[in-house]
PDB file of C-alpha atoms in Angstrom:
ATOM      1  CA  MET B   1       0.000   0.000   0.000  1.00  0.00           C
ATOM      2  CA  ARG B   2       2.867   2.368   0.802  1.00  0.00           C
ATOM      3  CA  ARG B   3       4.436   1.728  -2.581  1.00  0.00           C
ATOM      4  CA  ILE B   4       1.212   2.598  -4.388  1.00  0.00           C
ATOM      5  CA  THR B   5       0.832   5.804  -2.380  1.00  0.00           C
ATOM      6  CA  ALA B   6       4.480   6.740  -2.944  1.00  0.00           C
ATOM      7  CA  ALA B   7       4.201   6.009  -6.676  1.00  0.00           C
ATOM      8  CA  LEU B   8       1.027   8.060  -6.934  1.00  0.00           C
ATOM      9  CA  MET B   9       2.583  11.010  -5.110  1.00  0.00           C
ATOM     10  CA  LEU B  10       5.721  10.799  -7.262  1.00  0.00           C
ATOM     11  CA  SER B  11       3.564  10.764 -10.411  1.00  0.00           C
ATOM     12  CA  VAL B  12       1.674  13.860  -9.274  1.00  0.00           C
ATOM     13  CA  LEU B  13       4.942  15.646  -8.427  1.00  0.00           C
ATOM     14  CA  LEU B  14       6.449  14.809 -11.828  1.00  0.00           C
ATOM     15  CA  CYS B  15       3.298  15.984 -13.569  1.00  0.00           C
ATOM     16  CA  LEU B  16       3.399  19.305 -11.698  1.00  0.00           C
ATOM     17  CA  LEU B  17       7.076  19.773 -12.520  1.00  0.00           C
ATOM     18  CA  CYS B  18       6.471  19.047 -16.204  1.00  0.00           C
ATOM     19  CA  CYS B  19       3.497  21.400 -16.370  1.00  0.00           C
ATOM     20  CA  SER B  20       5.424  24.227 -14.754  1.00  0.00           C
ATOM     21  CA  ALA B  21       8.291  23.690 -17.181  1.00  0.00           C
ATOM     22  CA  LEU B  22       5.884  24.161 -20.083  1.00  0.00           C
ATOM     23  CA  ALA B  23       5.391  27.857 -19.356  1.00  0.00           C
ATOM     24  CA  GLN B  24       7.557  30.954 -19.412  1.00  0.00           C
ATOM     25  CA  THR B  25       6.925  34.177 -17.560  1.00  0.00           C
ATOM     26  CA  VAL B  26       6.826  37.302 -19.699  1.00  0.00           C
ATOM     27  CA  SER B  27       6.634  40.737 -18.120  1.00  0.00           C
ATOM     28  CA  CYS B  28       5.830  44.279 -19.098  1.00  0.00           C
ATOM     29  CA  PRO B  29       7.484  46.268 -16.277  1.00  0.00           C
ATOM     30  CA  VAL B  30       6.260  49.639 -17.527  1.00  0.00           C
ATOM     31  CA  GLY B  31       2.706  48.249 -17.616  1.00  0.00           C
ATOM     32  CA  GLY B  32       3.076  46.632 -14.217  1.00  0.00           C
ATOM     33  CA  PHE B  33       2.138  43.066 -15.113  1.00  0.00           C
ATOM     34  CA  SER B  34       3.402  39.656 -16.158  1.00  0.00           C
ATOM     35  CA  VAL B  35       1.807  36.569 -17.721  1.00  0.00           C
ATOM     36  CA  SER B  36       2.783  32.952 -18.303  1.00  0.00           C
ATOM     37  CA  LEU B  37       3.003  31.922 -21.948  1.00  0.00           C
ATOM     38  CA  PRO B  38       3.270  28.340 -23.209  1.00  0.00           C
ATOM     39  CA  ASP B  39       6.854  27.388 -24.028  1.00  0.00           C
ATOM     40  CA  HIS B  40       6.186  27.224 -27.789  1.00  0.00           C
ATOM     41  CA  PHE B  41       5.902  31.043 -27.843  1.00  0.00           C
ATOM     42  CA  SER B  42       9.018  32.882 -28.948  1.00  0.00           C
ATOM     43  CA  GLU B  43       9.957  36.495 -28.406  1.00  0.00           C
ATOM     44  CA  GLN B  44       9.920  38.721 -31.469  1.00  0.00           C
ATOM     45  CA  PRO B  45      12.053  41.840 -31.926  1.00  0.00           C
ATOM     46  CA  LEU B  46      10.523  45.119 -30.796  1.00  0.00           C
ATOM     47  CA  SER B  47      10.305  47.928 -33.318  1.00  0.00           C
ATOM     48  CA  ALA B  48      11.788  51.348 -32.571  1.00  0.00           C
ATOM     49  CA  GLU B  49       8.823  52.729 -34.515  1.00  0.00           C
ATOM     50  CA  GLU B  50       6.481  51.497 -31.753  1.00  0.00           C
ATOM     51  CA  PRO B  51       7.985  52.841 -28.510  1.00  0.00           C
ATOM     52  CA  ASP B  52       4.900  51.850 -26.463  1.00  0.00           C
ATOM     53  CA  LEU B  53       5.218  48.175 -27.460  1.00  0.00           C
ATOM     54  CA  CYS B  54       6.102  46.317 -24.265  1.00  0.00           C
ATOM     55  CA  PHE B  55       6.427  42.790 -25.614  1.00  0.00           C
ATOM     56  CA  TYR B  56       5.724  40.835 -28.781  1.00  0.00           C
ATOM     57  CA  TRP B  57       5.495  37.033 -28.727  1.00  0.00           C
ATOM     58  CA  LYS B  58       4.418  34.525 -31.378  1.00  0.00           C
ATOM     59  CA  GLY B  59       3.140  31.023 -30.773  1.00  0.00           C
ATOM     60  CA  GLN B  60       2.111  28.275 -33.153  1.00  0.00           C
ATOM     61  CA  LYS B  61      -1.225  29.933 -33.938  1.00  0.00           C
ATOM     62  CA  MET B  62      -1.362  33.017 -31.739  1.00  0.00           C
ATOM     63  CA  THR B  63       0.429  36.347 -31.439  1.00  0.00           C
ATOM     64  CA  VAL B  64       0.443  38.232 -28.125  1.00  0.00           C
ATOM     65  CA  LEU B  65       1.374  41.913 -27.936  1.00  0.00           C
ATOM     66  CA  ALA B  66       1.325  44.347 -25.024  1.00  0.00           C
ATOM     67  CA  TYR B  67       1.415  48.122 -25.166  1.00  0.00           C
ATOM     68  CA  ALA B  68       1.808  50.606 -22.315  1.00  0.00           C
ATOM     69  CA  THR B  69       1.095  54.201 -23.254  1.00  0.00           C
ATOM     70  CA  TYR B  70       1.800  56.821 -20.617  1.00  0.00           C
ATOM     71  CA  LEU B  71      -1.090  59.266 -20.344  1.00  0.00           C
ATOM     72  CA  GLY B  72       0.008  60.938 -17.136  1.00  0.00           C
ATOM     73  CA  GLU B  73      -1.348  60.879 -13.650  1.00  0.00           C
ATOM     74  CA  VAL B  74      -4.149  63.209 -14.700  1.00  0.00           C
ATOM     75  CA  ALA B  75      -5.713  60.234 -16.499  1.00  0.00           C
ATOM     76  CA  GLY B  76      -6.062  58.525 -13.133  1.00  0.00           C
ATOM     77  CA  SER B  77      -7.748  55.173 -13.450  1.00  0.00           C
ATOM     78  CA  ASP B  78     -10.427  56.114 -15.998  1.00  0.00           C
ATOM     79  CA  LEU B  79     -10.805  53.177 -18.359  1.00  0.00           C
ATOM     80  CA  PHE B  80     -11.363  53.898 -22.020  1.00  0.00           C
ATOM     81  CA  GLN B  81     -11.174  51.946 -25.225  1.00  0.00           C
ATOM     82  CA  VAL B  82     -11.254  53.001 -28.861  1.00  0.00           C
ATOM     83  CA  LEU B  83     -13.607  50.751 -30.821  1.00  0.00           C
ATOM     84  CA  THR B  84     -13.280  50.470 -34.605  1.00  0.00           C
ATOM     85  CA  GLY B  85     -16.568  48.840 -35.591  1.00  0.00           C
ATOM     86  CA  SER B  86     -15.128  45.364 -36.255  1.00  0.00           C
ATOM     87  CA  GLU B  87     -15.931  44.269 -32.690  1.00  0.00           C
ATOM     88  CA  THR B  88     -18.266  41.356 -32.086  1.00  0.00           C
ATOM     89  CA  ASP B  89     -18.341  41.839 -28.309  1.00  0.00           C
ATOM     90  CA  SER B  90     -17.059  44.353 -25.779  1.00  0.00           C
ATOM     91  CA  GLY B  91     -17.564  45.207 -22.151  1.00  0.00           C
ATOM     92  CA  THR B  92     -15.927  45.114 -18.739  1.00  0.00           C
ATOM     93  CA  THR B  93     -14.283  42.244 -16.914  1.00  0.00           C
ATOM     94  CA  ASN B  94     -11.941  41.584 -14.005  1.00  0.00           C
ATOM     95  CA  TRP B  95      -8.844  39.404 -14.029  1.00  0.00           C
ATOM     96  CA  ASN B  96      -7.026  38.762 -10.749  1.00  0.00           C
ATOM     97  CA  GLY B  97      -8.404  41.905  -9.142  1.00  0.00           C
ATOM     98  CA  MET B  98      -7.868  44.330 -12.049  1.00  0.00           C
ATOM     99  CA  ASN B  99     -10.893  45.945 -13.706  1.00  0.00           C
ATOM    100  CA  MET B 100     -10.492  45.906 -17.482  1.00  0.00           C
ATOM    101  CA  LEU B 101     -12.283  46.632 -20.690  1.00  0.00           C
ATOM    102  CA  TYR B 102     -12.292  43.928 -23.345  1.00  0.00           C
ATOM    103  CA  ALA B 103     -13.231  43.647 -26.997  1.00  0.00           C
ATOM    104  CA  THR B 104     -13.330  40.754 -29.425  1.00  0.00           C
ATOM    105  CA  GLY B 105     -13.642  40.901 -33.171  1.00  0.00           C
ATOM    106  CA  VAL B 106     -12.627  39.589 -36.565  1.00  0.00           C
ATOM    107  CA  GLU B 107     -10.797  41.389 -39.347  1.00  0.00           C
ATOM    108  CA  GLY B 108     -10.289  39.336 -42.469  1.00  0.00           C
ATOM    109  CA  GLY B 109      -9.500  35.805 -41.298  1.00  0.00           C
ATOM    110  CA  THR B 110      -7.873  36.979 -38.077  1.00  0.00           C
ATOM    111  CA  ALA B 111      -9.722  37.139 -34.783  1.00  0.00           C
ATOM    112  CA  TYR B 112      -8.578  39.318 -31.924  1.00  0.00           C
ATOM    113  CA  LEU B 113      -9.154  39.624 -28.221  1.00  0.00           C
ATOM    114  CA  MET B 114      -8.049  42.811 -26.489  1.00  0.00           C
ATOM    115  CA  TYR B 115      -7.890  43.789 -22.810  1.00  0.00           C
ATOM    116  CA  SER B 116      -7.225  47.372 -21.598  1.00  0.00           C
ATOM    117  CA  TRP B 117      -6.654  48.805 -18.134  1.00  0.00           C
ATOM    118  CA  MET B 118      -4.934  51.707 -16.386  1.00  0.00           C
ATOM    119  CA  ASP B 119      -1.783  51.299 -14.297  1.00  0.00           C
ATOM    120  CA  ARG B 120       0.101  54.230 -12.731  1.00  0.00           C
ATOM    121  CA  GLY B 121      -0.872  56.635 -15.512  1.00  0.00           C
ATOM    122  CA  ASN B 122      -0.316  54.068 -18.275  1.00  0.00           C
ATOM    123  CA  ASN B 123      -3.049  52.804 -20.543  1.00  0.00           C
ATOM    124  CA  VAL B 124      -2.080  49.131 -20.874  1.00  0.00           C
ATOM    125  CA  THR B 125      -3.478  47.020 -23.702  1.00  0.00           C
ATOM    126  CA  LEU B 126      -2.903  43.306 -24.203  1.00  0.00           C
ATOM    127  CA  TYR B 127      -3.780  41.903 -27.652  1.00  0.00           C
ATOM    128  CA  PHE B 128      -4.261  38.305 -28.749  1.00  0.00           C
ATOM    129  CA  TYR B 129      -4.421  37.617 -32.513  1.00  0.00           C
ATOM    130  CA  TYR B 130      -5.328  34.149 -33.832  1.00  0.00           C
ATOM    131  CA  PRO B 131      -7.095  32.400 -36.749  1.00  0.00           C
ATOM    132  CA  ALA B 132     -10.835  33.128 -36.704  1.00  0.00           C
ATOM    133  CA  GLY B 133     -12.920  30.221 -35.430  1.00  0.00           C
ATOM    134  CA  ASP B 134     -10.068  28.451 -33.625  1.00  0.00           C
ATOM    135  CA  SER B 135     -11.527  27.719 -30.182  1.00  0.00           C
ATOM    136  CA  SER B 136      -8.236  26.262 -28.921  1.00  0.00           C
ATOM    137  CA  CYS B 137      -6.737  29.757 -29.192  1.00  0.00           C
ATOM    138  CA  ILE B 138      -9.553  31.172 -27.059  1.00  0.00           C
ATOM    139  CA  ASP B 139      -8.714  28.542 -24.423  1.00  0.00           C
ATOM    140  CA  THR B 140      -5.025  29.505 -24.622  1.00  0.00           C
ATOM    141  CA  ALA B 141      -5.855  33.198 -24.191  1.00  0.00           C
ATOM    142  CA  ASP B 142      -8.002  32.358 -21.151  1.00  0.00           C
ATOM    143  CA  ARG B 143      -5.149  30.334 -19.588  1.00  0.00           C
ATOM    144  CA  ILE B 144      -2.762  33.229 -20.192  1.00  0.00           C
ATOM    145  CA  MET B 145      -5.186  35.711 -18.626  1.00  0.00           C
ATOM    146  CA  ARG B 146      -5.703  33.446 -15.603  1.00  0.00           C
ATOM    147  CA  SER B 147      -1.924  33.619 -15.088  1.00  0.00           C
ATOM    148  CA  ILE B 148      -1.754  37.424 -15.130  1.00  0.00           C
ATOM    149  CA  SER B 149      -0.207  39.041 -12.090  1.00  0.00           C
ATOM    150  CA  PHE B 150       0.172  42.706 -11.293  1.00  0.00           C
ATOM    151  CA  ASP B 151       2.915  44.621  -9.508  1.00  0.00           C
ATOM    152  CA  ALA B 152       2.002  45.691  -5.990  1.00  0.00           C
ATOM    153  CA  GLY B 153       1.835  49.340  -7.082  1.00  0.00           C
ATOM    154  CA  HIS B 154      -1.082  48.964  -9.496  1.00  0.00           C
TER     155      HIS B 154
END
């Protein structure tokens, strides 16, 4: 009986270690947050033409970008979002204690999911781009958002 219990506990421990090894933490210090991305995502070079781009990662089917645009302390924590008309849904949500605006939509064959919030005078926007109709990408975006953590100063 002890061997079965020990084997079961060892199996669970190995599974947890493998699962944690399958993620990488990516942070946007200026935006005050970090997320865990699956290990198949790779960092892409940032463009000097987009100084507010915090990070840019590509996975097998999904691209994740984060922007942090400083608006000044006068902006406070007022949430706002610019909608373009291609949205299929938008509203408010909360991830790990942060109130956010979200929007989903499709442009061409590419779907997007966007979250925006304010952090220390920065308007922070996290974008997910993926093939339209691919529900596995929606699940991946949800897992990434469940992993989001915010700096203590938010």
